Tab-separated table of C-alpha atoms in Angstrom:
chain	number	residue	atom	x	y	z
A	1	MET	CA	-8.505	-3.707	-25.054
A	2	GLY	CA	-7.567	-2.771	-28.822
A	3	SER	CA	-4.718	-1.558	-30.613
A	4	SER	CA	-3.242	-0.172	-27.162
A	5	LYS	CA	0.178	-0.321	-26.468
A	6	PRO	CA	2.045	-3.196	-24.748
A	7	GLY	CA	2.514	-1.052	-21.596
A	8	GLN	CA	-1.037	0.157	-21.613
A	9	ARG	CA	-2.098	-3.059	-22.125
A	10	LYS	CA	-0.365	-4.501	-18.977
A	11	GLN	CA	-1.901	-1.039	-17.173
A	12	GLN	CA	-5.354	-1.645	-18.357
A	13	ILE	CA	-5.305	-5.629	-16.888
A	14	LEU	CA	-3.531	-3.810	-13.827
A	15	SER	CA	-6.580	-1.473	-13.226
A	16	ALA	CA	-9.377	-3.787	-13.507
A	17	LEU	CA	-7.861	-6.216	-11.009
A	18	ALA	CA	-7.583	-3.193	-8.694
A	19	ALA	CA	-11.036	-2.166	-9.269
A	20	MET	CA	-12.231	-5.804	-8.951
A	21	LEU	CA	-10.967	-6.276	-5.564
A	22	GLU	CA	-12.512	-2.839	-4.858
A	23	HIS	CA	-15.681	-4.809	-4.497
A	24	PRO	CA	-15.096	-8.251	-3.423
A	25	LYS	CA	-17.879	-10.536	-3.778
A	26	GLY	CA	-16.523	-13.157	-1.258
A	27	ASP	CA	-14.533	-15.114	-4.151
A	28	ARG	CA	-10.948	-15.301	-5.462
A	29	ILE	CA	-10.796	-13.391	-8.282
A	30	THR	CA	-9.842	-15.672	-11.205
A	31	THR	CA	-8.701	-14.733	-14.293
A	32	ALA	CA	-11.465	-15.879	-16.343
A	33	ALA	CA	-13.796	-13.289	-14.250
A	34	LEU	CA	-11.003	-10.544	-14.536
A	35	ALA	CA	-10.931	-11.733	-18.553
A	36	ALA	CA	-14.675	-11.475	-18.599
A	37	ARG	CA	-14.563	-7.675	-17.244
A	38	MET	CA	-12.468	-6.696	-19.373
A	39	ALA	CA	-14.124	-8.309	-22.809
A	40	VAL	CA	-10.703	-10.198	-23.632
A	41	SER	CA	-9.957	-14.290	-23.779
A	42	GLU	CA	-7.981	-15.399	-20.671
A	43	ALA	CA	-5.220	-15.992	-23.270
A	44	ALA	CA	-5.285	-12.201	-24.279
A	45	LEU	CA	-4.295	-11.384	-20.470
A	46	TYR	CA	-1.600	-14.100	-20.491
A	47	ARG	CA	0.277	-12.432	-23.385
A	48	HIS	CA	1.255	-9.465	-20.767
A	49	PHE	CA	1.662	-11.726	-17.472
A	50	ALA	CA	2.833	-14.992	-17.225
A	51	SER	CA	0.461	-16.110	-14.446
A	52	LYS	CA	-1.924	-14.426	-11.748
A	53	ALA	CA	1.055	-14.348	-9.304
A	54	GLN	CA	2.866	-11.735	-11.619
A	55	MET	CA	-0.469	-9.136	-12.362
A	56	PHE	CA	-0.538	-9.125	-8.222
A	57	GLU	CA	3.335	-9.069	-8.171
A	58	GLY	CA	2.442	-5.765	-10.919
A	59	LEU	CA	0.362	-3.789	-8.579
A	60	ILE	CA	2.493	-4.483	-5.515
A	61	ASP	CA	5.436	-2.878	-8.026
A	62	THR	CA	2.872	-0.110	-8.435
A	63	ILE	CA	2.013	-0.035	-4.400
A	64	GLU	CA	6.097	0.324	-4.677
A	65	ALA	CA	6.562	2.933	-6.649
A	66	SER	CA	4.051	5.186	-5.429
A	67	VAL	CA	5.093	5.140	-1.567
A	68	PHE	CA	8.722	4.963	-1.706
A	69	GLY	CA	8.635	7.516	-4.379
A	70	ALA	CA	6.947	9.800	-2.203
A	71	THR	CA	8.409	8.769	0.781
A	72	ARG	CA	11.523	10.052	-0.486
A	73	GLN	CA	10.284	12.866	-1.519
A	74	ILE	CA	8.996	13.713	1.720
A	75	ALA	CA	12.809	13.177	3.281
A	76	GLU	CA	14.345	15.215	0.799
A	77	ARG	CA	12.010	18.288	1.120
A	78	GLU	CA	11.388	18.097	5.057
A	79	PRO	CA	14.793	18.781	7.114
A	80	ASP	CA	12.708	17.944	10.337
A	81	GLY	CA	12.865	14.561	11.603
A	82	VAL	CA	9.020	14.270	12.862
A	83	LYS	CA	7.414	16.701	10.864
A	84	GLN	CA	8.864	13.789	8.330
A	85	ALA	CA	7.153	11.299	9.893
A	86	HIS	CA	3.686	12.909	10.442
A	87	ALA	CA	3.943	13.376	6.351
A	88	MET	CA	4.519	10.597	5.927
A	89	LEU	CA	2.141	8.851	8.036
A	90	LEU	CA	-0.800	11.336	5.945
A	91	MET	CA	0.363	9.827	2.681
A	92	LEU	CA	0.247	6.098	3.858
A	93	LEU	CA	-3.363	6.142	5.023
A	94	ALA	CA	-3.654	9.166	1.946
A	95	PHE	CA	-3.050	6.662	-0.434
A	96	ALA	CA	-5.067	3.936	0.992
A	97	ALA	CA	-8.019	6.235	1.056
A	98	ASP	CA	-7.162	6.750	-2.814
A	99	ASN	CA	-6.315	3.248	-4.349
A	100	GLN	CA	-9.719	0.948	-2.336
A	101	GLY	CA	-8.309	-2.310	-4.261
A	102	MET	CA	-4.753	-1.699	-3.346
A	103	THR	CA	-5.637	-1.553	0.282
A	104	ARG	CA	-6.991	-5.401	0.591
A	105	VAL	CA	-3.303	-5.898	-0.447
A	106	LEU	CA	-1.739	-3.964	1.189
A	107	ILE	CA	-3.592	-5.626	4.242
A	108	GLY	CA	-2.864	-9.062	2.681
A	109	GLU	CA	-6.467	-9.757	2.020
A	110	ALA	CA	-6.757	-9.887	-1.521
A	111	LEU	CA	-3.295	-12.570	-0.835
A	112	VAL	CA	-5.050	-14.746	0.757
A	113	GLY	CA	-4.277	-18.225	-1.277
A	114	GLU	CA	-2.805	-16.495	-3.665
A	115	ASP	CA	1.834	-17.545	-4.249
A	116	GLU	CA	3.527	-17.321	-0.966
A	117	ARG	CA	5.744	-14.932	-2.165
A	118	LEU	CA	3.243	-12.485	-2.495
A	119	GLN	CA	2.760	-12.687	1.113
A	120	LEU	CA	7.026	-12.542	1.563
A	121	ARG	CA	6.745	-9.510	-0.548
A	122	MET	CA	4.085	-7.408	1.391
A	123	SER	CA	6.426	-8.634	4.712
A	124	GLY	CA	9.403	-6.598	2.530
A	125	PHE	CA	7.010	-3.489	1.579
A	126	TYR	CA	6.044	-3.079	5.575
A	127	GLU	CA	10.045	-3.704	6.600
A	128	ARG	CA	10.997	-0.858	4.177
A	129	VAL	CA	8.408	1.728	6.001
A	130	GLU	CA	9.393	1.106	8.719
A	131	GLN	CA	12.528	1.574	7.789
A	132	ALA	CA	11.702	4.451	6.371
A	133	PHE	CA	10.234	5.909	9.387
A	134	MET	CA	13.104	4.717	11.654
A	135	GLN	CA	15.515	7.365	9.691
A	136	SER	CA	12.979	10.069	9.893
A	137	LEU	CA	12.478	9.636	14.198
A	138	SER	CA	16.366	9.085	14.345
A	139	THR	CA	16.519	12.276	12.967
A	140	ALA	CA	14.078	13.489	14.697
A	141	ALA	CA	15.927	12.526	17.825
A	142	GLY	CA	19.458	13.996	16.860
A	143	GLN	CA	17.596	17.284	16.126
A	144	GLY	CA	16.094	16.869	20.487
A	145	HIS	CA	12.832	15.337	19.746
A	146	GLY	CA	12.506	12.344	22.203
A	147	ARG	CA	15.343	9.503	22.496
A	148	ILE	CA	17.020	7.758	20.336
A	149	GLU	CA	16.881	4.742	22.241
A	150	ASP	CA	12.996	4.252	21.401
A	151	VAL	CA	13.402	4.764	17.871
A	152	ALA	CA	12.955	1.017	16.480
A	153	ALA	CA	10.005	1.088	19.136
A	154	ARG	CA	8.488	4.061	17.535
A	155	ALA	CA	8.738	3.132	14.292
A	156	ALA	CA	7.131	-0.448	15.040
A	157	MET	CA	4.128	0.933	16.679
A	158	LEU	CA	3.867	3.522	14.250
A	159	VAL	CA	3.280	0.998	11.332
A	160	SER	CA	0.873	-0.967	13.432
A	161	TYR	CA	-1.192	1.935	13.486
A	162	VAL	CA	-1.041	2.264	9.560
A	163	THR	CA	-1.826	-1.047	9.049
A	164	GLY	CA	-4.327	-0.921	11.585
A	165	ARG	CA	-5.833	2.293	9.663
A	166	TRP	CA	-5.748	0.062	6.875
A	167	HIS	CA	-7.757	-2.576	8.649
A	168	ARG	CA	-9.918	-0.994	9.809
A	169	PHE	CA	-10.874	0.970	5.667
A	170	ALA	CA	-11.132	-2.621	4.395
A	171	LYS	CA	-12.772	-4.047	7.118
A	172	SER	CA	-15.744	-1.376	7.244
A	173	GLY	CA	-16.070	-1.807	3.192
A	174	PHE	CA	-14.231	1.740	2.621
A	175	ARG	CA	-16.537	3.315	4.604
A	176	GLN	CA	-14.393	4.272	7.522
A	177	HIS	CA	-11.751	6.590	5.896
A	178	PRO	CA	-7.862	5.909	7.528
A	179	ALA	CA	-7.589	9.598	8.035
A	180	ASP	CA	-10.537	10.046	10.153
A	181	HIS	CA	-9.356	11.407	13.394
A	182	SER	CA	-5.882	11.170	12.303
A	183	PRO	CA	-4.575	14.600	14.411
A	184	VAL	CA	-5.403	13.478	17.180
A	185	HIS	CA	-3.637	10.277	16.436
A	186	LEU	CA	-0.815	11.667	15.108
A	187	ALA	CA	-0.492	14.203	17.935
A	188	LEU	CA	-0.184	10.942	20.238
A	189	LEU	CA	1.875	9.138	18.450
A	190	LEU	CA	4.160	11.862	17.688
A	191	ALA	CA	4.409	13.389	20.821
A	192	ALA	CA	8.436	13.694	22.096
């Protein structure tokens, strides 16, 4: 890790962890394996993160900042609620395609056997995504697209669609792109 600044070192550790998650060997990722990959000691990792759970929390922080930053930008630039929901769906699918290791965090696969609070954190992430869809769909209903009473059910369905596409992407060894056939899917999901 050389003479990098502390913030850069933390990012290097998170990047190495995400890269390891892209090519799982069937075993849990250990701090020893992460340290070996980075050619540093485990103690060097623990100077930046108190635990492996804190490293995963750093990945979740990155996911949240990216996804919810993009969600805010979509809502700010697109007044049409249906187009907001459509853009958010495409962004979520593209995020997974561009961040394979983090996709394993998104679906919880990388968190199995880790600290329980990480799974709770991801549950909160899904709730926030669903709330963002509910906001867009409420806007759409107010604009005459669909019925307001369908907003919660449709938002839940959209989250289920996205997570299903993420799972399929990860389970295919990242060969089945999450956005495959998305124009047809999204037309059906967002039909009034």
